[in-house]
Amino acid sequence: MNSLAFPSCPSALTPASTTAPASSPFPSPRIKIRCPRQEDAAHYHLRLRDRSSSQTVIVAMAAAAPASSVKEVLPSPLTSASEPPPLFDGTTRLYVAYHCPYAQRAWIARNYKGLQDKIKIVAIDLADRPTWYKEKVYPENKVPSLEHNNQVKGESLDLVKYIDSNFEGPSLLPEDPSKKQFAEELLAYTDAFNKALYFSIVSKEDVSEEAVAALDKIEDALGKFNEGPFSLGQFSLVDIAYVPFIERFQIFYSNIKNYDITKGRPNLQKFIEAEWPNANSFLDNALSRRNFNSWIANFKTFDHHFNLQIA
């Protein structure tokens, strides 16, 4: 399911080519697009200036998240030349790619629950990934994956639920049964939401009716309980599931389609502009080496699957 919604993480980054891959499930026409310039960032109505794709993880510091006075030093991504960590030695490891929205889901859950000392981050360079990752860690060769109790688990939403259920920290689901049921409905909708928005991006036409309907559905969902900027009235795994993608859509639609996804959608606007406690300290800690140019990597990743041409 994840590969349909955002195929960049499972696949290696590939340079732009003149023809679509034979196996590509997205038979879209070639579209020449311009990568966003750093000086244009202010026009995307983002709360923090010069947001990078990895900056999505700011939302790890939501509502009741435990604060930490110690800044986490993130490791450099491991490449094909890197040696593997000492696998299955009792250490819990979360394997991620910093720019991958699926990996960011699990990363957000880990940080929100204050598990920086319990779950070690291991970054993988998807453009030059080590062979041992597939051979010794996760045969699916995707991120994220979690090494815990001598087992490796995958699939981003499954990992978010697993982290929430198997580790201490604030719960990512409310106690209210009706909210839990609504959460499952929204989680089941994530792939359809992403598909509608992505297909509209690669189309030469205006923003599609399907994309508009998908955004309206999220707008309505955010207002269902009328208890704040989050989908269930409190920060939850539903917000984790959507925010890495919504932030990208805001950038992509503004730059490619000249379309503001928040216009006429006040709940979505509040969601994006929500004040995340400890956001600045988390930004300084986790993302100091990231900059707006990392969006280019996201655009180039699309080329392999959506047959785009990067300008």
mmCIF file of C-alpha atoms in Angstrom:
data_model
loop_
_atom_site.group_PDB
_atom_site.id
_atom_site.type_symbol
_atom_site.label_atom_id
_atom_site.label_comp_id
_atom_site.label_asym_id
_atom_site.label_seq_id
_atom_site.Cartn_x
_atom_site.Cartn_y
_atom_site.Cartn_z
ATOM 1 C CA MET A 1 0.000 0.000 0.000
ATOM 2 C CA ASN A 2 2.749 2.417 0.870
ATOM 3 C CA SER A 3 4.401 2.071 -2.511
ATOM 4 C CA LEU A 4 1.270 3.411 -4.176
ATOM 5 C CA ALA A 5 0.872 6.358 -1.884
ATOM 6 C CA PHE A 6 4.440 7.623 -1.924
ATOM 7 C CA PRO A 7 6.796 5.385 -3.870
ATOM 8 C CA SER A 8 9.959 7.395 -3.201
ATOM 9 C CA CYS A 9 10.987 5.615 -0.028
ATOM 10 C CA PRO A 10 10.945 1.991 -1.179
ATOM 11 C CA SER A 11 12.758 2.850 -4.411
ATOM 12 C CA ALA A 12 16.240 4.141 -4.890
ATOM 13 C CA LEU A 13 16.555 7.690 -6.137
ATOM 14 C CA THR A 14 17.175 7.681 -9.864
ATOM 15 C CA PRO A 15 18.217 10.491 -12.190
ATOM 16 C CA ALA A 16 15.660 11.979 -14.527
ATOM 17 C CA SER A 17 15.376 9.958 -17.717
ATOM 18 C CA THR A 18 13.826 10.580 -21.098
ATOM 19 C CA THR A 19 11.397 7.679 -20.882
ATOM 20 C CA ALA A 20 9.185 6.316 -18.182
ATOM 21 C CA PRO A 21 10.298 3.072 -16.524
ATOM 22 C CA ALA A 22 8.631 0.076 -18.076
ATOM 23 C CA SER A 23 7.346 -1.002 -14.697
ATOM 24 C CA SER A 24 5.980 2.377 -13.701
ATOM 25 C CA PRO A 25 2.298 2.134 -12.689
ATOM 26 C CA PHE A 26 1.822 5.824 -13.437
ATOM 27 C CA PRO A 27 1.487 6.370 -17.224
ATOM 28 C CA SER A 28 1.476 10.144 -16.988
ATOM 29 C CA PRO A 29 2.809 12.546 -19.622
ATOM 30 C CA ARG A 30 6.124 14.261 -19.085
ATOM 31 C CA ILE A 31 5.708 17.553 -17.293
ATOM 32 C CA LYS A 32 8.483 20.072 -16.913
ATOM 33 C CA ILE A 33 8.463 21.635 -13.492
ATOM 34 C CA ARG A 34 10.634 24.117 -11.691
ATOM 35 C CA CYS A 35 12.083 23.245 -8.314
ATOM 36 C CA PRO A 36 11.125 25.763 -5.643
ATOM 37 C CA ARG A 37 13.716 28.385 -4.882
ATOM 38 C CA GLN A 38 14.713 29.006 -1.303
ATOM 39 C CA GLU A 39 13.796 32.664 -1.612
ATOM 40 C CA ASP A 40 10.258 31.641 -2.597
ATOM 41 C CA ALA A 41 9.632 29.760 0.628
ATOM 42 C CA ALA A 42 7.820 32.661 2.274
ATOM 43 C CA HIS A 43 5.103 32.446 -0.362
ATOM 44 C CA TYR A 44 4.109 28.937 0.713
ATOM 45 C CA HIS A 45 2.421 30.238 3.885
ATOM 46 C CA LEU A 46 4.516 27.969 6.064
ATOM 47 C CA ARG A 47 4.849 28.814 9.718
ATOM 48 C CA LEU A 48 8.588 28.220 9.752
ATOM 49 C CA ARG A 49 10.764 29.808 7.110
ATOM 50 C CA ASP A 50 12.749 27.682 4.645
ATOM 51 C CA ARG A 51 11.192 24.380 5.622
ATOM 52 C CA SER A 52 12.906 21.287 4.305
ATOM 53 C CA SER A 53 11.188 17.976 3.649
ATOM 54 C CA SER A 54 12.698 16.520 6.788
ATOM 55 C CA GLN A 55 11.348 19.444 8.765
ATOM 56 C CA THR A 56 8.042 17.620 8.856
ATOM 57 C CA VAL A 57 9.296 15.865 11.956
ATOM 58 C CA ILE A 58 8.690 19.065 13.916
ATOM 59 C CA VAL A 59 5.265 17.673 14.699
ATOM 60 C CA ALA A 60 6.892 15.149 16.984
ATOM 61 C CA MET A 61 6.779 17.876 19.595
ATOM 62 C CA ALA A 62 3.005 18.163 19.770
ATOM 63 C CA ALA A 63 0.622 18.739 22.700
ATOM 64 C CA ALA A 64 1.621 16.530 25.641
ATOM 65 C CA ALA A 65 4.975 15.428 24.285
ATOM 66 C CA PRO A 66 7.663 15.157 26.952
ATOM 67 C CA ALA A 67 10.279 17.875 26.654
ATOM 68 C CA SER A 68 13.963 17.059 26.525
ATOM 69 C CA SER A 69 16.775 19.399 27.468
ATOM 70 C CA VAL A 70 19.347 17.340 25.571
ATOM 71 C CA LYS A 71 19.644 17.820 21.845
ATOM 72 C CA GLU A 72 19.820 14.632 19.849
ATOM 73 C CA VAL A 73 22.723 14.394 17.432
ATOM 74 C CA LEU A 74 21.476 12.640 14.331
ATOM 75 C CA PRO A 75 23.843 10.231 12.577
ATOM 76 C CA SER A 76 24.939 10.636 8.987
ATOM 77 C CA PRO A 77 23.128 8.333 6.531
ATOM 78 C CA LEU A 78 24.788 4.984 5.930
ATOM 79 C CA THR A 79 25.817 4.211 2.349
ATOM 80 C CA SER A 80 26.991 1.202 0.364
ATOM 81 C CA ALA A 81 30.457 1.804 1.798
ATOM 82 C CA SER A 82 29.240 1.761 5.407
ATOM 83 C CA GLU A 83 29.552 -1.159 7.774
ATOM 84 C CA PRO A 84 26.330 -2.388 9.395
ATOM 85 C CA PRO A 85 25.614 -1.697 13.052
ATOM 86 C CA PRO A 86 25.970 -4.642 15.459
ATOM 87 C CA LEU A 87 22.628 -6.170 14.526
ATOM 88 C CA PHE A 88 20.349 -7.961 16.994
ATOM 89 C CA ASP A 89 22.458 -7.038 20.000
ATOM 90 C CA GLY A 90 19.503 -5.928 22.104
ATOM 91 C CA THR A 91 19.502 -2.370 20.780
ATOM 92 C CA THR A 92 16.212 -1.081 19.388
ATOM 93 C CA ARG A 93 16.861 0.670 16.083
ATOM 94 C CA LEU A 94 14.593 2.685 13.819
ATOM 95 C CA TYR A 95 15.886 2.666 10.245
ATOM 96 C CA VAL A 96 14.870 5.798 8.358
ATOM 97 C CA ALA A 97 15.706 8.051 5.442
ATOM 98 C CA TYR A 98 15.534 11.623 6.633
ATOM 99 C CA HIS A 99 13.580 12.897 3.607
ATOM 100 C CA CYS A 100 11.111 9.990 3.450
ATOM 101 C CA PRO A 101 7.566 10.826 4.637
ATOM 102 C CA TYR A 102 6.864 7.219 5.576
ATOM 103 C CA ALA A 103 9.964 7.098 7.740
ATOM 104 C CA GLN A 104 8.989 10.445 9.224
ATOM 105 C CA ARG A 105 5.768 8.885 10.494
ATOM 106 C CA ALA A 106 7.646 6.435 12.708
ATOM 107 C CA TRP A 107 10.222 9.068 13.614
ATOM 108 C CA ILE A 108 7.515 11.452 14.788
ATOM 109 C CA ALA A 109 5.910 8.720 16.920
ATOM 110 C CA ARG A 110 9.247 7.877 18.502
ATOM 111 C CA ASN A 111 10.006 11.492 19.386
ATOM 112 C CA TYR A 112 6.496 12.356 20.517
ATOM 113 C CA LYS A 113 6.616 9.543 23.047
ATOM 114 C CA GLY A 114 10.041 10.681 24.254
ATOM 115 C CA LEU A 115 11.862 7.523 23.186
ATOM 116 C CA GLN A 116 15.071 9.111 21.940
ATOM 117 C CA ASP A 117 17.046 7.143 24.530
ATOM 118 C CA LYS A 118 15.134 3.913 23.902
ATOM 119 C CA ILE A 119 15.053 3.775 20.097
ATOM 120 C CA LYS A 120 18.220 4.566 18.168
ATOM 121 C CA ILE A 121 17.960 6.254 14.777
ATOM 122 C CA VAL A 122 19.875 4.619 11.922
ATOM 123 C CA ALA A 123 19.723 6.655 8.719
ATOM 124 C CA ILE A 124 19.937 4.973 5.319
ATOM 125 C CA ASP A 125 20.982 6.734 2.113
ATOM 126 C CA LEU A 126 18.334 5.572 -0.363
ATOM 127 C CA ALA A 127 20.384 6.777 -3.319
ATOM 128 C CA ASP A 128 23.328 4.618 -2.256
ATOM 129 C CA ARG A 129 21.825 2.140 0.146
ATOM 130 C CA PRO A 130 23.991 -0.570 1.687
ATOM 131 C CA THR A 131 23.397 -4.107 0.455
ATOM 132 C CA TRP A 132 23.468 -5.438 4.005
ATOM 133 C CA TYR A 133 20.247 -3.574 4.785
ATOM 134 C CA LYS A 134 18.258 -5.876 2.500
ATOM 135 C CA GLU A 135 20.341 -8.978 3.193
ATOM 136 C CA LYS A 136 20.604 -8.746 6.976
ATOM 137 C CA VAL A 137 18.004 -6.289 8.252
ATOM 138 C CA TYR A 138 14.848 -5.913 6.163
ATOM 139 C CA PRO A 139 14.381 -8.025 3.008
ATOM 140 C CA GLU A 140 11.742 -5.602 1.728
ATOM 141 C CA ASN A 141 14.582 -3.047 1.455
ATOM 142 C CA LYS A 142 12.277 -0.180 2.422
ATOM 143 C CA VAL A 143 12.184 2.377 5.180
ATOM 144 C CA PRO A 144 11.072 2.671 7.854
ATOM 145 C CA SER A 145 11.803 -0.533 9.686
ATOM 146 C CA LEU A 146 12.169 -1.221 13.383
ATOM 147 C CA GLU A 147 14.619 -3.667 14.949
ATOM 148 C CA HIS A 148 13.166 -4.690 18.313
ATOM 149 C CA ASN A 149 13.318 -7.850 20.406
ATOM 150 C CA ASN A 150 15.420 -9.627 17.748
ATOM 151 C CA GLN A 151 12.798 -9.006 15.080
ATOM 152 C CA VAL A 152 12.471 -6.442 12.310
ATOM 153 C CA LYS A 153 9.083 -4.970 11.507
ATOM 154 C CA GLY A 154 8.033 -2.642 8.703
ATOM 155 C CA GLU A 155 5.177 -0.619 7.183
ATOM 156 C CA SER A 156 4.958 2.895 8.542
ATOM 157 C CA LEU A 157 1.450 2.923 10.019
ATOM 158 C CA ASP A 158 1.966 -0.508 11.551
ATOM 159 C CA LEU A 159 5.158 0.784 13.142
ATOM 160 C CA VAL A 160 3.429 3.856 14.551
ATOM 161 C CA LYS A 161 0.844 1.605 16.201
ATOM 162 C CA TYR A 162 3.546 -0.788 17.387
ATOM 163 C CA ILE A 163 5.612 1.997 18.940
ATOM 164 C CA ASP A 164 2.509 3.376 20.621
ATOM 165 C CA SER A 165 1.515 -0.015 22.040
ATOM 166 C CA ASN A 166 4.902 -1.374 23.058
ATOM 167 C CA PHE A 167 6.694 1.629 24.498
ATOM 168 C CA GLU A 168 5.979 4.053 27.303
ATOM 169 C CA GLY A 169 4.959 7.648 26.721
ATOM 170 C CA PRO A 170 1.785 9.582 25.908
ATOM 171 C CA SER A 171 -0.790 7.593 23.983
ATOM 172 C CA LEU A 172 -1.357 8.318 20.314
ATOM 173 C CA LEU A 173 -5.027 7.334 20.505
ATOM 174 C CA PRO A 174 -7.790 8.878 22.640
ATOM 175 C CA GLU A 175 -9.922 6.790 24.967
ATOM 176 C CA ASP A 176 -13.200 7.825 23.313
ATOM 177 C CA PRO A 177 -14.473 4.816 21.261
ATOM 178 C CA SER A 178 -16.072 7.060 18.634
ATOM 179 C CA LYS A 179 -12.761 8.838 18.101
ATOM 180 C CA LYS A 180 -10.922 5.534 17.841
ATOM 181 C CA GLN A 181 -13.363 4.369 15.178
ATOM 182 C CA PHE A 182 -12.989 7.634 13.272
ATOM 183 C CA ALA A 183 -9.211 7.291 13.525
ATOM 184 C CA GLU A 184 -9.335 3.911 11.791
ATOM 185 C CA GLU A 185 -11.511 5.368 9.031
ATOM 186 C CA LEU A 186 -9.024 8.169 8.409
ATOM 187 C CA LEU A 187 -6.065 5.803 8.475
ATOM 188 C CA ALA A 188 -7.767 3.604 5.893
ATOM 189 C CA TYR A 189 -8.189 6.668 3.678
ATOM 190 C CA THR A 190 -4.505 7.699 3.558
ATOM 191 C CA ASP A 191 -3.623 5.847 0.352
ATOM 192 C CA ALA A 192 -6.673 7.155 -1.508
ATOM 193 C CA PHE A 193 -5.885 10.690 -0.334
ATOM 194 C CA ASN A 194 -2.278 10.506 -1.496
ATOM 195 C CA LYS A 195 -3.210 8.918 -4.812
ATOM 196 C CA ALA A 196 -5.729 11.656 -5.629
ATOM 197 C CA LEU A 197 -3.280 14.427 -4.804
ATOM 198 C CA TYR A 198 -0.319 12.900 -6.647
ATOM 199 C CA PHE A 199 -2.193 12.126 -9.847
ATOM 200 C CA SER A 200 -3.367 15.721 -9.968
ATOM 201 C CA ILE A 201 0.210 16.971 -9.556
ATOM 202 C CA VAL A 202 1.456 15.056 -12.593
ATOM 203 C CA SER A 203 -1.487 16.014 -14.769
ATOM 204 C CA LYS A 204 -1.162 18.906 -17.207
ATOM 205 C CA GLU A 205 -4.725 19.868 -16.369
ATOM 206 C CA ASP A 206 -5.930 22.067 -13.540
ATOM 207 C CA VAL A 207 -6.273 20.659 -10.053
ATOM 208 C CA SER A 208 -8.547 17.649 -10.397
ATOM 209 C CA GLU A 209 -11.972 17.240 -8.852
ATOM 210 C CA GLU A 210 -10.638 14.166 -7.071
ATOM 211 C CA ALA A 211 -7.850 16.192 -5.438
ATOM 212 C CA VAL A 212 -10.264 18.932 -4.379
ATOM 213 C CA ALA A 213 -12.643 16.340 -2.933
ATOM 214 C CA ALA A 214 -9.795 14.668 -1.041
ATOM 215 C CA LEU A 215 -8.679 17.971 0.474
ATOM 216 C CA ASP A 216 -12.279 18.815 1.385
ATOM 217 C CA LYS A 217 -12.624 15.448 3.097
ATOM 218 C CA ILE A 218 -9.604 16.207 5.278
ATOM 219 C CA GLU A 219 -10.957 19.697 5.970
ATOM 220 C CA ASP A 220 -14.219 18.180 7.212
ATOM 221 C CA ALA A 221 -12.379 15.546 9.246
ATOM 222 C CA LEU A 222 -10.297 18.185 11.006
ATOM 223 C CA GLY A 223 -13.498 19.958 12.063
ATOM 224 C CA LYS A 224 -15.498 16.911 13.123
ATOM 225 C CA PHE A 225 -14.860 17.262 16.852
ATOM 226 C CA ASN A 226 -14.291 21.018 16.871
ATOM 227 C CA GLU A 227 -11.688 20.682 19.620
ATOM 228 C CA GLY A 228 -8.581 22.236 18.132
ATOM 229 C CA PRO A 229 -6.305 21.948 15.135
ATOM 230 C CA PHE A 230 -5.860 18.163 15.243
ATOM 231 C CA SER A 231 -8.036 15.498 13.649
ATOM 232 C CA LEU A 232 -9.321 13.915 16.871
ATOM 233 C CA GLY A 233 -9.207 17.016 19.037
ATOM 234 C CA GLN A 234 -5.773 15.985 20.267
ATOM 235 C CA PHE A 235 -2.516 15.034 18.600
ATOM 236 C CA SER A 236 -2.788 11.424 17.451
ATOM 237 C CA LEU A 237 -1.486 8.832 15.060
ATOM 238 C CA VAL A 238 -3.913 10.206 12.453
ATOM 239 C CA ASP A 239 -2.025 13.498 12.404
ATOM 240 C CA ILE A 240 1.225 11.564 12.142
ATOM 241 C CA ALA A 241 -0.153 9.637 9.170
ATOM 242 C CA TYR A 242 -1.111 12.728 7.186
ATOM 243 C CA VAL A 243 1.177 15.612 8.065
ATOM 244 C CA PRO A 244 4.337 14.464 6.213
ATOM 245 C CA PHE A 245 2.309 14.349 3.012
ATOM 246 C CA ILE A 246 0.142 17.421 3.547
ATOM 247 C CA GLU A 247 3.225 19.572 4.061
ATOM 248 C CA ARG A 248 4.665 18.312 0.773
ATOM 249 C CA PHE A 249 1.393 18.881 -1.029
ATOM 250 C CA GLN A 250 1.330 22.454 0.190
ATOM 251 C CA ILE A 251 4.738 23.028 -1.399
ATOM 252 C CA PHE A 252 4.083 21.064 -4.584
ATOM 253 C CA TYR A 253 0.667 22.535 -5.298
ATOM 254 C CA SER A 254 1.847 26.069 -4.652
ATOM 255 C CA ASN A 255 4.855 25.667 -6.940
ATOM 256 C CA ILE A 256 3.513 23.404 -9.672
ATOM 257 C CA LYS A 257 -0.193 24.274 -9.784
ATOM 258 C CA ASN A 258 -0.189 27.763 -8.247
ATOM 259 C CA TYR A 259 -2.881 26.421 -5.933
ATOM 260 C CA ASP A 260 -3.152 27.109 -2.208
ATOM 261 C CA ILE A 261 -4.524 23.960 -0.598
ATOM 262 C CA THR A 262 -5.572 25.920 2.514
ATOM 263 C CA LYS A 263 -7.675 28.531 0.704
ATOM 264 C CA GLY A 264 -11.265 28.114 1.839
ATOM 265 C CA ARG A 265 -10.158 25.402 4.258
ATOM 266 C CA PRO A 266 -9.656 27.080 7.644
ATOM 267 C CA ASN A 267 -9.286 23.809 9.540
ATOM 268 C CA LEU A 268 -6.459 22.704 7.272
ATOM 269 C CA GLN A 269 -4.856 26.125 7.644
ATOM 270 C CA LYS A 270 -4.965 25.809 11.444
ATOM 271 C CA PHE A 271 -3.588 22.289 11.251
ATOM 272 C CA ILE A 272 -0.574 23.391 9.219
ATOM 273 C CA GLU A 273 0.012 26.497 11.310
ATOM 274 C CA ALA A 274 -0.513 24.789 14.680
ATOM 275 C CA GLU A 275 1.903 25.816 17.395
ATOM 276 C CA TRP A 276 3.916 22.719 18.114
ATOM 277 C CA PRO A 277 5.515 22.913 21.588
ATOM 278 C CA ASN A 278 9.328 22.746 21.486
ATOM 279 C CA ALA A 279 9.275 23.050 17.692
ATOM 280 C CA ASN A 280 12.195 25.447 17.497
ATOM 281 C CA SER A 281 14.449 23.397 19.758
ATOM 282 C CA PHE A 282 13.564 20.266 17.831
ATOM 283 C CA LEU A 283 14.304 22.031 14.565
ATOM 284 C CA ASP A 284 17.716 23.162 15.765
ATOM 285 C CA ASN A 285 18.450 19.676 17.041
ATOM 286 C CA ALA A 286 17.226 17.408 14.290
ATOM 287 C CA LEU A 287 17.290 19.461 11.137
ATOM 288 C CA SER A 288 20.215 21.847 11.345
ATOM 289 C CA ARG A 289 21.917 20.118 8.435
ATOM 290 C CA ARG A 290 18.823 20.187 6.269
ATOM 291 C CA ASN A 291 17.807 23.068 4.025
ATOM 292 C CA PHE A 292 15.196 23.933 1.461
ATOM 293 C CA ASN A 293 17.256 22.411 -1.349
ATOM 294 C CA SER A 294 16.382 18.960 -0.065
ATOM 295 C CA TRP A 295 12.993 19.446 -1.743
ATOM 296 C CA ILE A 296 14.860 18.836 -5.000
ATOM 297 C CA ALA A 297 15.509 15.267 -3.893
ATOM 298 C CA ASN A 298 11.761 14.776 -3.502
ATOM 299 C CA PHE A 299 11.127 16.118 -6.985
ATOM 300 C CA LYS A 300 13.841 13.909 -8.492
ATOM 301 C CA THR A 301 12.419 10.888 -6.740
ATOM 302 C CA PHE A 302 9.083 11.566 -8.404
ATOM 303 C CA ASP A 303 10.758 11.361 -11.821
ATOM 304 C CA HIS A 304 11.243 7.618 -11.545
ATOM 305 C CA HIS A 305 7.572 6.966 -10.858
ATOM 306 C CA PHE A 306 5.697 9.914 -12.305
ATOM 307 C CA ASN A 307 7.919 10.651 -15.321
ATOM 308 C CA LEU A 308 8.537 14.274 -14.407
ATOM 309 C CA GLN A 309 11.384 16.367 -15.753
ATOM 310 C CA ILE A 310 13.287 18.455 -13.237
ATOM 311 C CA ALA A 311 14.167 21.955 -14.389
#
